[in-house]
Tab-separated table of C-alpha atoms and ligand atoms in Angstrom:
chain	number	residue	atom	x	y	z
E	10	MET	CA	0.000	0.000	0.000
E	11	VAL	CA	1.161	3.527	-0.670
E	12	THR	CA	-1.542	5.248	1.394
E	13	ALA	CA	-2.087	5.305	5.148
E	14	GLU	CA	-3.821	7.335	7.829
E	15	ILE	CA	-2.587	9.447	10.688
E	16	ASN	CA	-5.304	10.467	13.086
E	17	ASN	CA	-7.950	9.696	10.415
E	18	GLN	CA	-6.176	11.955	7.924
E	19	PRO	CA	-5.046	10.268	4.701
E	20	ILE	CA	-1.385	10.493	3.776
E	21	ASN	CA	0.707	8.760	1.161
E	22	CYS	CA	4.331	7.890	0.619
E	23	TYR	CA	4.732	8.751	-3.048
E	24	ASP	CA	4.065	12.486	-3.412
E	25	ASN	CA	7.102	13.459	-1.289
E	26	LYS	CA	4.997	15.575	1.029
E	27	TYR	CA	6.676	13.815	3.947
E	28	ASP	CA	10.250	12.640	3.705
E	29	ARG	CA	11.456	9.167	4.524
E	30	ASP	CA	12.797	10.049	7.956
E	31	THR	CA	9.483	11.543	9.012
E	32	LEU	CA	7.489	8.546	7.799
E	33	LYS	CA	9.969	6.185	9.433
E	34	LYS	CA	9.675	8.084	12.722
E	35	TRP	CA	5.870	7.959	12.587
E	36	ALA	CA	5.909	4.266	11.805
E	37	ASP	CA	8.224	3.633	14.773
E	38	LYS	CA	5.849	5.583	17.019
E	39	GLY	CA	3.020	3.397	15.724
E	40	ILE	CA	0.838	6.267	14.494
E	41	LEU	CA	0.687	5.231	10.829
E	42	GLN	CA	-2.546	3.309	10.482
E	43	CYS	CA	-4.444	1.158	8.021
E	44	PRO	CA	-7.485	3.215	6.946
E	45	VAL	CA	-9.673	0.104	7.168
E	46	CYS	CA	-8.773	-1.644	10.438
E	47	HIS	CA	-6.728	1.175	12.014
E	48	GLY	CA	-4.046	-1.367	12.779
E	49	LYS	CA	-0.445	-0.215	12.805
E	50	TYR	CA	1.447	0.123	9.568
E	51	GLU	CA	5.131	-0.258	9.096
E	52	TYR	CA	7.023	1.805	6.571
E	53	CYS	CA	9.106	-0.202	4.116
E	54	HIS	CA	11.822	1.610	2.272
E	55	GLY	CA	14.485	-0.413	0.564
E	56	LYS	CA	17.083	0.476	-1.984
E	57	LEU	CA	15.474	-1.351	-4.887
E	58	VAL	CA	11.782	-0.827	-4.354
E	59	SER	CA	9.986	2.477	-3.820
E	60	PRO	CA	8.667	2.920	-0.254
E	61	PHE	CA	5.344	1.421	0.773
E	62	PHE	CA	3.280	0.674	3.879
E	63	ARG	CA	2.484	-2.749	5.258
E	64	HIS	CA	0.419	-4.038	8.186
E	65	LYS	CA	2.464	-5.002	11.204
E	66	ASP	CA	-0.244	-7.565	11.858
E	67	LYS	CA	-2.668	-8.174	9.049
E	68	THR	CA	-4.814	-10.806	10.772
E	69	LYS	CA	-7.332	-8.303	12.132
E	70	CYS	CA	-7.807	-6.434	8.860
E	71	GLU	CA	-11.045	-6.905	6.971
E	72	THR	CA	-9.469	-6.413	3.574
E	73	ILE	CA	-9.267	-9.909	2.220
E	74	TYR	CA	-7.124	-9.292	-0.779
E	75	SER	CA	-3.978	-7.325	-1.123
E	76	GLU	CA	-1.371	-7.633	-3.755
E	77	PRO	CA	2.228	-7.776	-2.552
E	78	GLU	CA	3.995	-4.542	-3.378
E	79	THR	CA	6.598	-4.588	-6.111
E	80	GLU	CA	8.224	-1.688	-7.898
E	81	GLU	CA	6.000	-2.383	-10.891
E	82	HIS	CA	2.826	-2.456	-8.808
E	83	ILE	CA	3.708	0.729	-6.903
E	84	GLN	CA	4.810	2.770	-9.923
E	85	GLY	CA	2.077	1.396	-12.172
E	86	LYS	CA	-0.825	2.246	-9.904
E	87	ILE	CA	0.576	5.718	-9.216
E	88	ALA	CA	0.899	6.396	-12.967
E	89	LEU	CA	-2.591	5.065	-13.698
E	90	PHE	CA	-4.036	7.046	-10.790
E	91	ASN	CA	-2.411	10.299	-11.933
E	92	TRP	CA	-3.770	9.620	-15.419
E	93	ILE	CA	-7.349	8.733	-14.470
E	94	LYS	CA	-7.872	11.579	-12.013
E	95	LYS	CA	-7.298	14.227	-14.687
E	96	GLN	CA	-9.775	12.704	-17.158
E	97	ASN	CA	-12.890	14.738	-17.959
E	98	GLY	CA	-15.886	13.534	-16.000
E	99	VAL	CA	-13.869	11.417	-13.592
E	100	VAL	CA	-14.707	12.347	-9.993
E	101	LYS	CA	-13.843	11.068	-6.529
E	102	ALA	CA	-10.692	9.314	-7.710
E	103	VAL	CA	-9.090	7.625	-4.720
E	104	MET	CA	-6.110	5.383	-4.471
E	105	GLU	CA	-6.481	2.284	-2.310
E	106	GLY	CA	-9.900	3.359	-1.101
E	107	TYR	CA	-12.008	0.849	0.785
E	108	ILE	CA	-15.190	-0.604	-0.669
E	109	GLU	CA	-17.171	-1.989	2.234
E	110	GLU	CA	-19.526	-4.203	0.167
E	111	THR	CA	-16.654	-6.093	-1.387
E	112	LYS	CA	-14.139	-5.810	1.469
E	113	GLN	CA	-11.623	-4.759	-1.100
E	114	ARG	CA	-9.197	-1.916	-1.452
E	115	PRO	CA	-8.922	-1.487	-5.200
E	116	ASP	CA	-5.744	0.131	-6.460
E	117	ILE	CA	-7.868	2.950	-7.842
E	118	MET	CA	-11.560	3.773	-7.494
E	119	PHE	CA	-13.506	6.614	-9.075
E	120	GLU	CA	-16.887	7.639	-10.396
E	121	PHE	CA	-17.769	8.429	-13.962
E	122	GLY	CA	-21.217	9.200	-15.385
E	123	GLY	CA	-22.812	8.365	-12.038
E	124	GLN	CA	-21.261	4.903	-11.987
E	125	GLN	CA	-18.665	3.389	-9.708
E	126	TYR	CA	-15.459	2.181	-11.327
E	127	VAL	CA	-12.316	0.521	-10.068
E	128	ILE	CA	-8.996	-0.025	-11.788
E	129	GLU	CA	-7.000	-2.968	-10.548
E	130	PHE	CA	-3.398	-3.087	-11.645
E	131	GLN	CA	-2.512	-6.758	-11.478
E	132	CYS	CA	1.111	-7.822	-11.501
E	133	THR	CA	0.769	-11.246	-9.906
E	134	PRO	CA	-0.734	-14.142	-11.782
E	135	ILE	CA	-3.117	-15.540	-9.188
E	136	ALA	CA	-6.088	-16.496	-11.341
E	137	SER	CA	-8.431	-17.766	-8.609
E	138	GLU	CA	-8.066	-14.585	-6.569
E	139	GLN	CA	-8.705	-12.378	-9.584
E	140	ILE	CA	-11.871	-14.322	-10.418
E	141	GLU	CA	-13.185	-13.994	-6.841
E	142	ARG	CA	-12.452	-10.295	-6.743
E	143	HIS	CA	-14.067	-9.747	-10.137
E	144	GLU	CA	-17.207	-11.575	-9.003
E	145	LEU	CA	-17.398	-9.452	-5.845
E	146	TYR	CA	-17.171	-6.272	-7.915
E	147	GLN	CA	-19.800	-7.532	-10.345
E	148	ALA	CA	-22.160	-8.405	-7.497
E	149	ALA	CA	-21.728	-4.889	-6.106
E	150	LYS	CA	-22.426	-3.415	-9.580
E	151	ILE	CA	-18.972	-1.913	-9.787
E	152	ASN	CA	-17.262	-1.642	-13.161
E	153	ASP	CA	-13.913	-3.302	-12.617
E	154	ILE	CA	-11.164	-2.628	-15.120
E	155	TRP	CA	-8.219	-4.983	-14.833
E	156	ILE	CA	-4.915	-3.785	-16.173
E	157	GLY	CA	-2.096	-6.300	-16.330
E	158	GLY	CA	1.510	-5.535	-15.526
E	159	LYS	CA	3.589	-6.131	-18.610
E	160	GLU	CA	6.891	-6.727	-16.870
E	161	LYS	CA	6.508	-10.435	-16.231
E	162	TYR	CA	3.462	-11.286	-18.274
E	163	SER	CA	3.844	-10.817	-21.965
E	164	THR	CA	3.483	-14.365	-23.173
E	165	GLY	CA	-0.136	-13.901	-24.260
E	166	ARG	CA	-1.085	-17.044	-22.360
E	167	THR	CA	-1.448	-16.081	-18.708
E	168	HIS	CA	-4.807	-15.580	-17.032
E	169	ILE	CA	-4.242	-11.882	-16.478
E	170	GLU	CA	-3.409	-11.332	-20.142
E	171	ASN	CA	-6.613	-13.074	-21.150
E	172	ILE	CA	-8.877	-11.061	-18.891
E	173	ALA	CA	-6.981	-7.776	-18.828
E	174	TYR	CA	-8.539	-4.775	-20.476
E	175	ALA	CA	-5.015	-3.675	-21.315
E	176	MET	CA	-1.430	-4.336	-20.349
E	177	PHE	CA	0.559	-1.503	-18.821
E	178	ASP	CA	4.292	-0.992	-19.093
E	179	TYR	CA	5.159	1.227	-16.133
E	180	GLN	CA	8.695	1.897	-17.311
E	181	ASN	CA	7.656	3.357	-20.647
E	182	ASN	CA	4.233	4.539	-19.496
E	183	THR	CA	2.544	2.745	-22.380
E	184	LEU	CA	-0.556	0.631	-22.806
E	185	SER	CA	-0.719	-2.434	-25.015
E	186	LYS	CA	-3.438	-4.843	-26.125
E	187	VAL	CA	-6.137	-2.376	-25.180
E	188	LYS	CA	-9.604	-3.761	-25.818
E	189	ASP	CA	-11.981	-1.486	-27.823
E	190	LEU	CA	-9.444	1.264	-28.044
E	191	LEU	CA	-11.382	3.015	-30.711
E	192	ASN	CA	-14.732	3.177	-32.313
E	193	LYS	CA	-14.399	0.810	-35.244
E	194	ASN	CA	-17.230	2.601	-37.054
E	195	LEU	CA	-14.824	5.454	-37.600
E	196	LEU	CA	-12.334	3.265	-39.410
E	197	PRO	CA	-12.085	3.342	-43.187
E	198	TYR	CA	-11.898	-0.464	-43.339
E	199	ASN	CA	-14.215	-2.576	-41.253
E	200	ASN	CA	-11.799	-5.505	-41.387
E	201	LEU	CA	-8.799	-3.408	-40.432
E	202	LEU	CA	-6.651	-5.298	-37.981
E	203	LEU	CA	-5.311	-3.178	-35.198
E	204	TRP	CA	-1.656	-4.158	-35.328
E	205	ASN	CA	-0.187	-0.928	-34.190
E	206	PHE	CA	-2.350	-0.401	-31.207
E	207	ASN	CA	0.378	-1.502	-28.891
E	208	GLU	CA	2.754	0.524	-26.772
E	209	ILE	CA	0.520	3.548	-26.844
E	210	PRO	CA	1.716	6.350	-24.590
E	211	LEU	CA	-0.746	6.785	-21.736
E	212	GLU	CA	-1.170	10.463	-22.631
E	213	ASN	CA	-2.566	9.393	-26.022
E	214	VAL	CA	-5.388	7.539	-24.314
E	215	MET	CA	-8.395	9.067	-22.584
E	216	PHE	CA	-11.197	7.656	-20.495
E	217	ASP	CA	-14.810	8.136	-21.512
E	218	GLY	CA	-16.324	5.056	-19.939
E	219	LYS	CA	-13.776	2.997	-21.803
E	220	PHE	CA	-10.265	3.684	-23.014
E	221	THR	CA	-10.206	5.613	-26.274
E	222	PHE	CA	-7.658	7.483	-28.276
E	223	VAL	CA	-7.268	11.161	-27.691
E	224	ASN	CA	-8.736	12.424	-30.976
E	225	GLN	CA	-5.659	14.189	-32.332
E	226	THR	CA	-3.480	11.129	-31.826
E	227	MET	CA	-5.877	8.620	-33.344
E	228	GLU	CA	-5.043	9.419	-36.949
E	229	LYS	CA	-1.403	8.413	-36.625
E	230	TYR	CA	-2.310	4.945	-35.377
E	231	ILE	CA	-4.989	4.492	-38.000
E	232	ASP	CA	-2.524	5.503	-40.724
E	233	LEU	CA	0.013	3.005	-39.421
E	234	SER	CA	-2.614	0.311	-39.318
E	235	ILE	CA	-3.800	1.091	-42.838
E	236	LYS	CA	-0.221	0.853	-44.094
E	237	LYS	CA	0.216	-2.546	-42.477
E	238	HIS	CA	-3.212	-3.574	-43.671
E	239	ASN	CA	-2.347	-2.667	-47.270
E	240	ALA	CA	1.003	-4.431	-47.020
E	241	GLU	CA	-0.829	-7.531	-45.812
E	242	LEU	CA	-3.325	-7.295	-48.695
E	243	LYS	CA	-0.392	-7.068	-51.101
E	244	LYS	CA	1.154	-10.186	-49.580
E	245	GLN	CA	-2.142	-12.051	-49.885
E	246	GLU	CA	-2.346	-10.966	-53.519
E	247	GLN	CA	1.207	-12.207	-54.101
E	248	ARG	CA	0.342	-15.562	-52.503
E	249	ARG	CA	-2.725	-15.892	-54.727
E	250	HIS	CA	-0.571	-15.021	-57.736
E	251	ILE	CA	1.946	-17.749	-56.841
E	252	HIS	CA	-0.832	-20.300	-56.248
E	253	SER	CA	-2.413	-19.552	-59.601
E	254	LEU	CA	0.960	-19.851	-61.371
E	255	VAL	CA	1.513	-23.219	-59.687
E	256	GLU	CA	-1.901	-24.365	-60.915
E	257	VAL	CA	-0.969	-23.280	-64.438
E	258	CYS	CA	2.396	-25.078	-64.279
E	259	LYS	CA	0.869	-28.338	-63.022
E	260	VAL	CA	-0.058	-29.285	-66.593
E	261	ILE	CA	3.668	-29.560	-67.392
E	262	PRO	CA	4.522	-32.655	-65.283
E	263	GLU	CA	1.186	-34.166	-66.359
E	264	TRP	CA	2.126	-33.645	-69.976
E	265	TYR	CA	5.633	-35.152	-69.567
E	266	ALA	CA	4.201	-38.139	-67.705
E	267	GLN	CA	2.998	-39.310	-71.130
E	268	VAL	CA	6.499	-39.031	-72.595
E	269	CYS	CA	9.053	-41.770	-72.018
E	270	HIS	CA	12.417	-41.073	-70.297
E	271	HIS	CA	11.040	-41.089	-66.757
E	272	CYS	CA	10.683	-37.364	-66.628
E	273	LYS	CA	10.349	-36.043	-63.124
E	274	ILE	CA	9.278	-32.460	-62.567
E	275	ASP	CA	8.839	-31.018	-59.072
E	276	ILE	CA	7.067	-27.727	-58.545
E	277	LEU	CA	7.907	-25.809	-55.378
E	278	GLU	CA	6.177	-22.605	-54.373
E	279	GLY	CA	8.488	-19.748	-53.537
E	280	LYS	CA	8.169	-17.933	-50.261
E	281	LEU	CA	7.152	-14.279	-50.250
E	282	SER	CA	10.738	-13.444	-49.391
E	283	SER	CA	12.172	-15.593	-52.208
E	284	PRO	CA	13.605	-13.830	-55.250
E	285	TYR	CA	11.441	-16.093	-57.442
E	286	LEU	CA	7.805	-17.169	-57.588
E	287	ILE	CA	8.190	-20.869	-58.322
E	288	MET	CA	11.082	-23.291	-58.407
E	289	MET	CA	10.784	-26.217	-60.855
E	290	LYS	CA	13.209	-29.117	-60.791
E	291	PHE	CA	13.611	-31.142	-63.971
E	292	ALA	CA	15.100	-34.602	-64.215
E	293	SER	CA	14.900	-37.510	-66.628
E	294	ASP	CA	16.868	-40.625	-67.404
E	295	ILE	CA	18.753	-38.971	-70.246
E	296	THR	CA	19.151	-35.289	-69.385
E	297	ALA	CA	21.327	-33.667	-66.767
E	298	PRO	CA	19.122	-32.271	-64.008
E	299	PHE	CA	18.414	-28.553	-64.030
E	300	THR	CA	16.250	-26.122	-62.117
E	301	MET	CA	14.055	-23.285	-63.315
E	302	PHE	CA	13.422	-20.263	-61.134
E	303	ILE	CA	10.272	-18.673	-62.444
E	304	LYS	CA	10.142	-14.947	-61.866
E	305	GLU	CA	7.800	-12.261	-63.110
E	306	ASN	CA	8.087	-12.493	-66.945
E	307	SER	CA	11.397	-14.353	-66.914
E	308	ILE	CA	12.818	-17.738	-66.027
E	309	ASP	CA	16.346	-18.424	-64.798
E	310	VAL	CA	17.528	-21.849	-65.903
E	311	CYS	CA	20.181	-23.088	-63.482
E	312	VAL	CA	22.348	-26.107	-62.929
E	313	THR	CA	23.926	-27.038	-59.648
E	314	GLU	CA	27.643	-26.892	-59.283
E	315	MET	CA	29.823	-28.309	-56.545
E	316	TYR	CA	32.291	-26.010	-54.889
E	317	ASN	CA	34.495	-25.959	-51.835
E	318	ARG	CA	33.199	-23.802	-49.043
E	319	ARG	CA	35.577	-22.449	-46.449
E	320	ILE	CA	34.329	-23.113	-42.942
E	321	LYS	CA	35.791	-21.192	-40.046
E	322	ASN	CA	36.376	-23.250	-36.985
E	323	ASN	CA	35.472	-21.202	-33.961
E	324	SER	CA	36.411	-23.694	-31.304
E	325	THR	CA	39.115	-22.518	-28.950
E	326	HIS	CA	41.243	-25.595	-29.529
E	327	CYS	CA	41.625	-25.223	-33.241
E	328	ARG	CA	41.376	-21.988	-35.149
E	329	LYS	CA	42.108	-23.537	-38.517
E	330	CYS	CA	39.732	-23.252	-41.410
E	331	TYR	CA	38.632	-26.251	-43.369
E	332	TRP	CA	36.852	-26.835	-46.654
E	333	GLN	CA	33.500	-28.403	-47.158
E	334	LYS	CA	31.811	-29.545	-50.353
E	335	ALA	CA	28.701	-27.548	-51.118
E	336	THR	CA	26.437	-26.919	-54.088
E	337	LYS	CA	25.299	-23.702	-55.656
E	338	PHE	CA	23.024	-22.725	-58.515
E	339	VAL	CA	24.672	-21.385	-61.654
E	340	LYS	CA	22.487	-19.649	-64.208
E	341	ILE	CA	22.965	-21.006	-67.724
E	342	GLU	CA	20.122	-19.293	-69.528
E	343	THR	CA	17.350	-16.737	-69.123
E	344	LEU	CA	13.999	-17.311	-70.815
E	345	LYS	CA	11.298	-14.689	-71.303
E	346	TYR	CA	7.533	-15.047	-71.176
E	347	SER	CA	4.654	-12.604	-71.187
E	348	ASP	CA	1.645	-14.465	-69.787
E	349	ASN	CA	0.630	-17.730	-68.136
E	350	GLN	CA	-0.037	-19.587	-71.393
E	351	GLN	CA	3.263	-18.500	-72.848
E	352	LEU	CA	4.965	-19.533	-69.611
E	353	VAL	CA	3.787	-23.117	-70.102
E	354	SER	CA	4.856	-23.243	-73.751
E	355	VAL	CA	8.267	-21.660	-73.040
E	356	ILE	CA	8.972	-24.232	-70.314
E	357	LYS	CA	7.779	-27.139	-72.451
E	358	GLU	CA	9.769	-25.928	-75.424
E	359	TYR	CA	12.945	-25.717	-73.329
E	360	PHE	CA	12.599	-29.122	-71.669
E	361	SER	CA	11.552	-30.850	-74.912
E	362	LYS	CA	14.605	-29.407	-76.642
E	363	GLN	CA	16.841	-30.776	-73.849
E	364	LEU	CA	15.230	-34.205	-74.232
E	365	GLN	CA	15.638	-34.124	-78.025
E	366	LYS	CA	19.288	-33.102	-77.775
E	367	ALA	CA	19.930	-35.890	-75.286
E	368	VAL	CA	18.257	-38.462	-77.533
E	369	ILE	CA	20.310	-37.328	-80.522
E	370	ASN	CA	23.507	-37.445	-78.449
E	371	LYS	CA	22.707	-40.895	-77.175
E	372	TYR	CA	21.701	-42.563	-80.462
E	373	MET	CA	23.775	-40.640	-82.971
E	374	GLY	CA	26.950	-40.323	-80.956
E	375	GLY	CA	26.583	-36.615	-80.703
E	376	ILE	CA	26.779	-36.028	-84.474
E	377	THR	CA	23.872	-33.706	-85.107
E	378	ASN	CA	24.821	-32.111	-88.399
E	379	GLY	CA	24.666	-34.884	-90.957
S	426	ZN	ZN1	-5.993	-3.015	7.814
S	427	ZN	ZN1	-3.059	-4.161	-7.906
S	428	ZN	ZN1	13.819	-43.576	-71.253
């Protein structure tokens, strides 16, 4: 806890109104009290974690739940509190206030539009406790907004990440994975995915019953999302293009299946990052194997070549280099084509010519001219 009472007056240990020595002195005198049970608080101030208060004896306190203080929990709730209390329409914002009906001290409570809200900043992954607390809030008709601490939980699989309205990074003061961050009706695409709506500075977000973008900052994120959206559409288009080319090329192995010479043609789709669309491997019992890399309007015909690759030995015992046999593609010809139909005929023409040449070589001893 970062709030306490002295003589029924609320104080806190984060706004520097009282220095550490004063708070320490008061704690030693036993006059720092829990606002709920009025039991004595001790003042914890280490080197690594910001100061906080803790019950000397918690057994008599009615607050059932309290999250252990960590630097993330302390700094996060202070940042979220400072943010929420300056939002338009937010009134009676209190940190660590007590809600009698639920016997809980939410990190932050406030009212908005005549309704009671709480923000719980959750940095520990205790699922059962969160569910109980949520049910208590629901029963008391309190809108509970759970914000997860991003420091330890960013796997996308923990309970808090599943239920959290958003994840908060207290070191960068940013929100991520915010649910309903903006009114989707305002978006130019209704299927726009919201990729960029992560790591949003807290000052770019406002509260109007839910978290929404501050109007002036919204455009930037929408623009970023549209850019990514368009890039994704382009990728999908490219994938469709590759698939359709593969479909077109499938007639080639079917056609050569009717020819003798055990022709084997493999068609491999290129990746989006590949410098080609399709890779086709050609083999038969009389031709040397070769590979075609089909690009937009051109085809690189390649053969594989063995070469010696120098391998550096990084072990500490032996710094010598050694050579390893490896293969590489060497381009022997470039073919041109203008459309899908021409692509098929150009490929067939090339392979058929190779087969013919091989037959002539085999049966006529390589004498082709007379
Ligand atoms: Zn207490
Ligand atoms: Zn909390
Ligand atoms: Zn044959």
